[in-house]
Structure formats: structure tokens, C-alpha cells
Coordinates of N, CA, C and O in Angstrom, one line a residue:
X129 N 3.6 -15.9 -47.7 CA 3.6 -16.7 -48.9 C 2.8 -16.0 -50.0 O 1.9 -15.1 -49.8
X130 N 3.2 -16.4 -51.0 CA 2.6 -15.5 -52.3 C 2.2 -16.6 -53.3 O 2.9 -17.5 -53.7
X131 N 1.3 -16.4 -53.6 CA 0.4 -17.6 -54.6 C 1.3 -17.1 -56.0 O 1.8 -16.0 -56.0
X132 N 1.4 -17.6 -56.8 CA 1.7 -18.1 -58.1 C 0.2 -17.5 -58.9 O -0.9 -18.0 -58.6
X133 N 0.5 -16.1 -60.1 CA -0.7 -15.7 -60.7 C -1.1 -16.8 -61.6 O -0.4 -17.8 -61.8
X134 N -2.5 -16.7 -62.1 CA -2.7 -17.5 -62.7 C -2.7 -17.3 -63.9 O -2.6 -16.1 -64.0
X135 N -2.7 -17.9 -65.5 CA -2.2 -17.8 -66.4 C -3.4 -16.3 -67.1 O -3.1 -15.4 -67.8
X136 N -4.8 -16.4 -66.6 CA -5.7 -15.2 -66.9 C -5.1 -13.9 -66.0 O -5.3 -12.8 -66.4
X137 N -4.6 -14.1 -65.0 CA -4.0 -12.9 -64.3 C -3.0 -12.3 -64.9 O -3.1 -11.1 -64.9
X138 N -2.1 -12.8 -65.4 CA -0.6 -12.6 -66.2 C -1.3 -11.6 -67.5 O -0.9 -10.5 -67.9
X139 N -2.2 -12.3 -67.9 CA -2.3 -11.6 -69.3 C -3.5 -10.1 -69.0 O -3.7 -9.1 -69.7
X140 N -4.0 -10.4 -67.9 CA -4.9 -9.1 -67.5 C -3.7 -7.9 -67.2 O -3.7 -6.7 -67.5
X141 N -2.9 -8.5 -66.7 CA -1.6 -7.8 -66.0 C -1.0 -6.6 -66.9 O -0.8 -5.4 -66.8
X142 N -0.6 -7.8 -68.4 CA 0.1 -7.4 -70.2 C -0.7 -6.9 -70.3 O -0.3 -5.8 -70.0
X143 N -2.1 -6.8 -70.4 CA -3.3 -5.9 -71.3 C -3.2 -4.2 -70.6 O -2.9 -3.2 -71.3
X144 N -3.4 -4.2 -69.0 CA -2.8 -3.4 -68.6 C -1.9 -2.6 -68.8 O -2.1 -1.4 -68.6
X145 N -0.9 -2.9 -69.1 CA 0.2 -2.7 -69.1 C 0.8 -1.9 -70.3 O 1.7 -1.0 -70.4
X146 N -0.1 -2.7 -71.6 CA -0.1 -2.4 -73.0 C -1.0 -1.2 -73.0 O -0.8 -0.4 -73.9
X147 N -2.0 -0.9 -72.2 CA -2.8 -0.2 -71.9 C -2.4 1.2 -71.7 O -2.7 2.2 -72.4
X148 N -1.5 1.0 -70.3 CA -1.1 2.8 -70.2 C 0.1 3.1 -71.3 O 0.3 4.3 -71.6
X149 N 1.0 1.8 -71.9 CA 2.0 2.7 -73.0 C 1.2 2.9 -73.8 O 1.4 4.2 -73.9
X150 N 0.1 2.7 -74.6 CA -0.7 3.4 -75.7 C -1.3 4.7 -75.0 O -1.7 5.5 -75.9
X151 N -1.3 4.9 -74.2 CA -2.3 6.3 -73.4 C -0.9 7.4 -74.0 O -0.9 8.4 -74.8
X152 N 0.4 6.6 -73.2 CA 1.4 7.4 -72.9 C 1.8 8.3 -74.3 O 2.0 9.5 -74.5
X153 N 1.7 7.2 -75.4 CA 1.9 7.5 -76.7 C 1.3 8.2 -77.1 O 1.9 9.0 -77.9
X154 N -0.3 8.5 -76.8 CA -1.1 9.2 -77.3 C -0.7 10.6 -77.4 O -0.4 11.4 -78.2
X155 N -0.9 10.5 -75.5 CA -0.4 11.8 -74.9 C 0.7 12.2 -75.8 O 0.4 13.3 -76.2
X156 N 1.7 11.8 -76.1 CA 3.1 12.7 -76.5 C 2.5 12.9 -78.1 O 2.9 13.9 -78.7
X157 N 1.7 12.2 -78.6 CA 1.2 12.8 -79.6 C 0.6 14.1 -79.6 O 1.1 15.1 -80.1
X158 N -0.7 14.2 -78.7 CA -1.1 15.2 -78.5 C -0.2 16.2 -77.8 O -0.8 17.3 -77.6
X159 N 0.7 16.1 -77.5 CA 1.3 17.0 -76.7 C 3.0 17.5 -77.5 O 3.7 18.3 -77.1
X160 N 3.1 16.7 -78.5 CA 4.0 16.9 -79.8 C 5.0 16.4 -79.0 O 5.9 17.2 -79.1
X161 N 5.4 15.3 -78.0 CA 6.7 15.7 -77.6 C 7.1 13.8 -78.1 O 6.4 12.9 -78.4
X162 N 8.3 14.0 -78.0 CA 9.3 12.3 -78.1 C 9.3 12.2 -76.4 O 8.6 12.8 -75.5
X163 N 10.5 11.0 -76.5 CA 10.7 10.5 -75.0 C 11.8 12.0 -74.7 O 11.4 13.0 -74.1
X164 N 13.0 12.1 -75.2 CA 13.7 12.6 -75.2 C 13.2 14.3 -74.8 O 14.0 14.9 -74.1
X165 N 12.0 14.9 -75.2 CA 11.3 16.4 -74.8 C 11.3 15.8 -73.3 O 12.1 16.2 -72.3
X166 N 10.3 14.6 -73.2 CA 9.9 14.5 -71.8 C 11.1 14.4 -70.7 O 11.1 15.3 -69.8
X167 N 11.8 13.6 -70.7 CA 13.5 13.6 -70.4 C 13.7 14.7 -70.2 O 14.0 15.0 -69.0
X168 N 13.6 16.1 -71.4 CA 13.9 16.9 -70.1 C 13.3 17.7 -69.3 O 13.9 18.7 -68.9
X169 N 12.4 17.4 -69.1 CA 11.2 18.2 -68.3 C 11.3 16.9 -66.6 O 10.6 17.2 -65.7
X170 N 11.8 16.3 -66.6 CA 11.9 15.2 -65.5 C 13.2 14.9 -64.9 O 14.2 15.2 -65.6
X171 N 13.4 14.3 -64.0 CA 14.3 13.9 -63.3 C 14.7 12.2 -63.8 O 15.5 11.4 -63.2
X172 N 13.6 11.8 -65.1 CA 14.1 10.7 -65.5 C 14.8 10.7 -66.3 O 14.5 11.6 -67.0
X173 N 16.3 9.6 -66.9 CA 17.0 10.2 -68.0 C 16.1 9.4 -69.2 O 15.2 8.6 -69.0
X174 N 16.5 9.8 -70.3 CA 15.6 9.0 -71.5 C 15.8 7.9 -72.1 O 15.3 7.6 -73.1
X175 N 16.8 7.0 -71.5 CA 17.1 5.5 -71.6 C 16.1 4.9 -70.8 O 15.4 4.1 -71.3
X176 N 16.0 5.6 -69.2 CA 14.7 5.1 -68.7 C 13.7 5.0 -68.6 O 12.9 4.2 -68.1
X177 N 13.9 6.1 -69.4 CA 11.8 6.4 -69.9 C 12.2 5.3 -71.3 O 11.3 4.5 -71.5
X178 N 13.2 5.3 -72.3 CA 13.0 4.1 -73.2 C 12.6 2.2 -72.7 O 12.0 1.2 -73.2
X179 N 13.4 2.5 -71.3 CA 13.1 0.9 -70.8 C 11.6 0.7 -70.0 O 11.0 -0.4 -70.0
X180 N 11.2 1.9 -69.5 CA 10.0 1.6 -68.8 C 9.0 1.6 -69.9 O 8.0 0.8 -69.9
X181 N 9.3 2.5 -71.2 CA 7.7 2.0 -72.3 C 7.7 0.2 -72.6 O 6.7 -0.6 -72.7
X182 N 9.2 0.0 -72.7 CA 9.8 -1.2 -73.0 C 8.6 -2.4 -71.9 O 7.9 -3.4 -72.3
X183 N 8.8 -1.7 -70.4 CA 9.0 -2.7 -69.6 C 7.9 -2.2 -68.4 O 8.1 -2.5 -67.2
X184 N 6.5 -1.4 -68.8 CA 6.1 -0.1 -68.1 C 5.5 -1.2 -66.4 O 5.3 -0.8 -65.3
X185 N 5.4 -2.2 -66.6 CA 5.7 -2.8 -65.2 C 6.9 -1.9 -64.1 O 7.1 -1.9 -62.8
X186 N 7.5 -1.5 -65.0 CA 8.6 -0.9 -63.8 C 8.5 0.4 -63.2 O 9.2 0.8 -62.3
X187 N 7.5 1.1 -64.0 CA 7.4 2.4 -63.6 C 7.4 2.6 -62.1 O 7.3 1.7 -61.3
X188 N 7.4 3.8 -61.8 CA 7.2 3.9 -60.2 C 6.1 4.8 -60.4 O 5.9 5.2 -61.5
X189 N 5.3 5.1 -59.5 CA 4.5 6.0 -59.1 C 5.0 7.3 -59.4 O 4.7 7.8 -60.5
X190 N 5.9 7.9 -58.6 CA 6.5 8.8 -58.7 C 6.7 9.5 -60.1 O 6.6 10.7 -60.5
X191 N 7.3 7.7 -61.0 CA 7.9 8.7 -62.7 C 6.1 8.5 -63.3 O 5.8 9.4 -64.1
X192 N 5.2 7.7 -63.1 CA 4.1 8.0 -63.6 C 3.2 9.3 -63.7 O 2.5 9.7 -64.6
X193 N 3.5 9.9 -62.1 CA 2.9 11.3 -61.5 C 3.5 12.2 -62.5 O 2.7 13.0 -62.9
X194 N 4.8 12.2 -62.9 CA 5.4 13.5 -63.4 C 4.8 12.9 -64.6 O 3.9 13.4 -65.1
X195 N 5.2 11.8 -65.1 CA 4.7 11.9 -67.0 C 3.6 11.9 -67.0 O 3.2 11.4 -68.0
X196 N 2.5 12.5 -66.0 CA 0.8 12.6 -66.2 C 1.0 14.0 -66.4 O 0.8 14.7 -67.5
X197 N 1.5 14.4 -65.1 CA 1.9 16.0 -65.4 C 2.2 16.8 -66.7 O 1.5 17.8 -67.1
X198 N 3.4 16.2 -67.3 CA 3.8 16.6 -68.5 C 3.1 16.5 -69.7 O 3.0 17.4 -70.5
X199 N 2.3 14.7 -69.6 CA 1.5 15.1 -70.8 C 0.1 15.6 -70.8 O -0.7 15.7 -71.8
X200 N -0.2 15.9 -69.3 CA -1.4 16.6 -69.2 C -2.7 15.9 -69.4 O -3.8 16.3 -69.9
X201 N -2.4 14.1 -68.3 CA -3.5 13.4 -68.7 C -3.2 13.0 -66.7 O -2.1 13.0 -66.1
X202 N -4.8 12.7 -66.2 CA -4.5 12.8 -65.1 C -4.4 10.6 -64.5 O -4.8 9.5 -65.0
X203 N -3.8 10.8 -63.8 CA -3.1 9.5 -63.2 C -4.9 8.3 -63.6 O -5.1 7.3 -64.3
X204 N -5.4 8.8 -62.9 CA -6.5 7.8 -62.9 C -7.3 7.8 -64.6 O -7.6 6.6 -64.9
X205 N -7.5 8.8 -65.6 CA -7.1 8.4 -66.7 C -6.4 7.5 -67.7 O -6.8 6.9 -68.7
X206 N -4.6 7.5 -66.8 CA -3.8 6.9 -67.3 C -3.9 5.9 -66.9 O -3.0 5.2 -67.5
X207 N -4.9 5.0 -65.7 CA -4.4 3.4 -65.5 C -5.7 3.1 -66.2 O -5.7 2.1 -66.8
X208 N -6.6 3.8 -66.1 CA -8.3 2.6 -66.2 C -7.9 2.3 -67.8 O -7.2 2.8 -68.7
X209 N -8.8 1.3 -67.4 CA -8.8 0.2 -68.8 C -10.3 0.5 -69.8 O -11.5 0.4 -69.4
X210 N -10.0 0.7 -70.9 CA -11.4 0.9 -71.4 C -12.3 -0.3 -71.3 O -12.0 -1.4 -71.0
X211 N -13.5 0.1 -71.6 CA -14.7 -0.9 -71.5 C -15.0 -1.3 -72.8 O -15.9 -2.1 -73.0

């Protein structure tokens, strides 16, 4: 059975969440690229990489490792939450 989050968990979840697309964004700043550069540097197509900024709950591990890679920011950078 799985408990039902609670309404402060949901939004810790969004803050997160809102968290690594602003990193992601950063990175492609600093790294000059769109979705579409990164697209093709990956095995993700760039509708996907448009739904997961959309929806970054969906990411997988896997497409997170390569877009750390690419923009040159390391995994544990890209989740923590600032203080």
C-alpha cells in the first residue's frame, strides 16, 4: 500500500522539480546550446527533451546522466536544492 502524499509533500516535490529545469536552463545558457543542440548530442529526440522540461517528473536517470554530461554540470549539482 502506498499512502497518499501530503499536500506539503506535493509542493516540495514542484519546488524540486522547478528546481533542476532552472539548473537545466542555466546550463544551456552557459553552454550556448537550445533543446534541439542537445537532441543531437543524445539518444533523446527533442519533443522529449521539450515534454520532460514541460513535465521533468519524467525524466529517467539515464536522460538526466547524459544531459549532465552535455551541459557539463555533475548529477548531484543538478538535484540539490539550494539553501
Amino acid at each position: 500500500d502506498t499512502m497518499p502524499k501530503s499536500t506539503s509533500s506535493v509542493i516540495k516535490e514542484r519546488e524540486k522539480d522547478k528546481n533542476i529545469v532552472q539548473k537545466i536552463k542555466i546550463q544551456q545558457v552557459k553552454c550556448g546550446m537550445q533543446i534541439s543542440d542537445i537532441a543531437k548530442y543524445t539518444p533523446i529526440k527533442a519533443t522529449a527533451l521539450y515534454n520532460r522540461i514541460k513535465k521533468p517528473e519524467e525524466f529517467s536517470i539515464k536522460e538526466l546522466r547524459v544531459l549532465c554530461k552535455i551541459l557539463k554540470i555533475s548529477m548531484k549539482e543538478l538535484l540539490e536544492m539550494e539553501e
